[in-house]
GROMACS .gro file of C-alpha atoms in nm:
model
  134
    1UNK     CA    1  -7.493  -1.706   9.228
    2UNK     CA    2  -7.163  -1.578   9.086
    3UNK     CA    3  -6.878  -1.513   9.322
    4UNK     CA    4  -6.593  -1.341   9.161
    5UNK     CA    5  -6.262  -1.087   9.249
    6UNK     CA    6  -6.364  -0.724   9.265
    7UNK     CA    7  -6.201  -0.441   9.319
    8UNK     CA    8  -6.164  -0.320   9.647
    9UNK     CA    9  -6.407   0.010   9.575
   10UNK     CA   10  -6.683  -0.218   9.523
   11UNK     CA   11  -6.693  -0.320   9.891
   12UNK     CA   12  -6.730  -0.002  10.038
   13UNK     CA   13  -7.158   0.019   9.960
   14UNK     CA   14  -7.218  -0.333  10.133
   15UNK     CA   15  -6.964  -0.260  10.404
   16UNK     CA   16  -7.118   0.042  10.500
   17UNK     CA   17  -7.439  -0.068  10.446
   18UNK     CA   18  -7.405  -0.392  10.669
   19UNK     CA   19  -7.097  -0.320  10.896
   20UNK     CA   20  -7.098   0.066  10.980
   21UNK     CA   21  -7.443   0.225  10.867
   22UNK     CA   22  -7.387   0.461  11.186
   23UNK     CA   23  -7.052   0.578  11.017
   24UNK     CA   24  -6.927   0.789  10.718
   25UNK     CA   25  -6.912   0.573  10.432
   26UNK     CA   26  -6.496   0.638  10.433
   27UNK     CA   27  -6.443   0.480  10.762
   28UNK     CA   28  -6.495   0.125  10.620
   29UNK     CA   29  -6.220   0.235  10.393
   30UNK     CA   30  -5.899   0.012  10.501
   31UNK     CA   31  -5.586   0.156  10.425
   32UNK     CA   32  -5.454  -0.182  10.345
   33UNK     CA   33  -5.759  -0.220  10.116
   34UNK     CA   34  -5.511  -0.230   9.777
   35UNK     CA   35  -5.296  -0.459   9.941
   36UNK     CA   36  -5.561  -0.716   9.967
   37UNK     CA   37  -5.737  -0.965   9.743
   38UNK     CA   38  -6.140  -0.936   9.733
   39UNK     CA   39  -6.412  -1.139   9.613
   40UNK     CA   40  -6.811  -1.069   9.582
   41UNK     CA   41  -7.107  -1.245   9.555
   42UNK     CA   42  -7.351  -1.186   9.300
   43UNK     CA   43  -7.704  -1.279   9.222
   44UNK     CA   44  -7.861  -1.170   8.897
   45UNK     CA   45  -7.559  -0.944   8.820
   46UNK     CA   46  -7.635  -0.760   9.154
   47UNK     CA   47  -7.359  -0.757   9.442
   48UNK     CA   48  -7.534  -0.895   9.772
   49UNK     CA   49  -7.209  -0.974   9.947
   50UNK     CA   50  -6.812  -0.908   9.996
   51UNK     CA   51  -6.538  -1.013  10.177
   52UNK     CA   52  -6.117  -0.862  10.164
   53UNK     CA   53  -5.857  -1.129  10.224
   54UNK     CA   54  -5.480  -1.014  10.396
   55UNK     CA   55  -5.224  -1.226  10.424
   56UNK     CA   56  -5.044  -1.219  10.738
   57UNK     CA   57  -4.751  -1.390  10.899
   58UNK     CA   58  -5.042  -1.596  11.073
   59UNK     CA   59  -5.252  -1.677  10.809
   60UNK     CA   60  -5.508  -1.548  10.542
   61UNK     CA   61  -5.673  -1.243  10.745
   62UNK     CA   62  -6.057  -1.224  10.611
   63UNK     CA   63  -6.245  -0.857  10.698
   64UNK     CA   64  -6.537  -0.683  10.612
   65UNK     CA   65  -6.711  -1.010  10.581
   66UNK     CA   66  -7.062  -0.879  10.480
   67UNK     CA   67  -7.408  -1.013  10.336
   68UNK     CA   68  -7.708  -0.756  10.276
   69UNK     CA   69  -7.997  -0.801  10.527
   70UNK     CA   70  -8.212  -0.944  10.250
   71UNK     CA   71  -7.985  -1.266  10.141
   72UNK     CA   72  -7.866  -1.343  10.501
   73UNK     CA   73  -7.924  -1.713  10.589
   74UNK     CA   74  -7.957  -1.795  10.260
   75UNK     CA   75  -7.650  -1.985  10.205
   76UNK     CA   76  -7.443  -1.647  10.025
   77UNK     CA   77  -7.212  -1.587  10.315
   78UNK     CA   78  -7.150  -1.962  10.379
   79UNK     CA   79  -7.065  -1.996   9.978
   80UNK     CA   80  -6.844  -1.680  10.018
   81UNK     CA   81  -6.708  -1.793  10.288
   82UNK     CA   82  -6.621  -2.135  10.179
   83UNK     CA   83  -6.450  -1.948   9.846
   84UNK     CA   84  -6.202  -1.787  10.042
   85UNK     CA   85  -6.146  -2.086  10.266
   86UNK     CA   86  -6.069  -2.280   9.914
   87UNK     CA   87  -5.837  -1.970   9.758
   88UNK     CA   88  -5.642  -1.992  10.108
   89UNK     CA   89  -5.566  -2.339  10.026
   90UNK     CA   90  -5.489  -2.332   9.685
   91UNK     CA   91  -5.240  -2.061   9.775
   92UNK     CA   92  -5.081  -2.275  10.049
   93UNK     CA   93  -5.226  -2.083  10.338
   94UNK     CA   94  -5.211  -2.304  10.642
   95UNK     CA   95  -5.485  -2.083  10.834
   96UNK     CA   96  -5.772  -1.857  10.805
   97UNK     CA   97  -5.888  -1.637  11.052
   98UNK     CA   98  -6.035  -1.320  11.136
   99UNK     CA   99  -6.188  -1.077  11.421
  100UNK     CA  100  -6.572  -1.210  11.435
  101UNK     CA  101  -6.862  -1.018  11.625
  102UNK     CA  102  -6.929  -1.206  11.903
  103UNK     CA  103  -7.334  -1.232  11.772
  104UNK     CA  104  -7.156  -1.374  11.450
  105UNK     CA  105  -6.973  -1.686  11.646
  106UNK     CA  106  -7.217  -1.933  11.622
  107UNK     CA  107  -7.188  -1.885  11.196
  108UNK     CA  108  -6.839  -1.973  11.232
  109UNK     CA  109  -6.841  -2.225  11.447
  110UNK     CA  110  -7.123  -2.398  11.254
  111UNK     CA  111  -6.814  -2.383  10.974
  112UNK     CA  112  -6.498  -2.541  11.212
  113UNK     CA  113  -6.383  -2.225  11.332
  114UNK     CA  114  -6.295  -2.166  11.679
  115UNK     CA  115  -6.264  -1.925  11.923
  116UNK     CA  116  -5.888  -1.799  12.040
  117UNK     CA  117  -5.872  -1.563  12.319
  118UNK     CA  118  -6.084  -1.394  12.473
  119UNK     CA  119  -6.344  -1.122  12.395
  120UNK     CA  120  -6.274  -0.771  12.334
  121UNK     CA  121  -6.400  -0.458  12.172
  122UNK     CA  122  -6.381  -0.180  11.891
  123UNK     CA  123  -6.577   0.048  11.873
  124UNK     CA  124  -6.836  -0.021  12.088
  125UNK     CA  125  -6.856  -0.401  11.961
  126UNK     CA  126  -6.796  -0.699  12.087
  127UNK     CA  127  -6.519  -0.948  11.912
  128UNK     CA  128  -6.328  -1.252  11.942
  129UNK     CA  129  -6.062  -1.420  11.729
  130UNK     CA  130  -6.181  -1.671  11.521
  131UNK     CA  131  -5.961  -1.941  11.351
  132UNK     CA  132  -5.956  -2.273  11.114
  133UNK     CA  133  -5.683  -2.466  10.986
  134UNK     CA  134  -5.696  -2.474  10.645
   0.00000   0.00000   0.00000
């Protein structure tokens, strides 16, 4: 596997695909999309997952965190994962954190994130701020 920065265009496929199939391919468009930094996964020169790191005043803000059906539980996301946990750090990022589905906590608590707040939704989903000190 080969994990490596993209441009922000080549998100939009696995987004959709994974995220937002429901939705027009533009609405996992962020408008702070070329503000941010983003990295894919690749096996055998094909993309299989993404994820768009923000910097915020609290932290590195991870989003569209996505792994095709197919290579899910296969270690991709954790290795993705784990890459922008370690370009956080090397930047001096104190914290990491993003909005996780609530069917998604147990991944991130499996990798020393925790929950802070409570639950709420967009869009019909369930979510719930999850955070790690870096």
């Amino acid at each position: 596997m080969e994990i490596e920065r993209i441009p922000a265009d080549q998100t939009v496929d696995i987004r959709h695909m994974v995220l937002w199939p429901e939705k027009a391919k533009p609405d996992v468009v962020l408008p702070e999309d070329a503000d941010g930094t983003h990295f894919g996964a690749s096996i055998n020169g094909a993309l299989v997952a993404v994820i768009s790191l923000f910097e915020t005043p609290e932290g590195i803000r991870f989003r569209k965190f996505a792994t095709l059906p197919e290579w899910q539980g296969k270690g991709v996301g954790t290795q993705l994962l784990t890459h922008a946990i370690q370009w956080s750090r090397k930047k001096g990022e104190r914290r990491i954190w993003c909005d996780a589905r609530v069917n998604a906590l147990p991944f991130y608590a499996r990798r020393g994130f925790a929950a802070q707040g409570g639950v709420f939704e967009k869009s019909g989903v369930a979510y719930t701020v999850m955070s790690r000190e870096l």
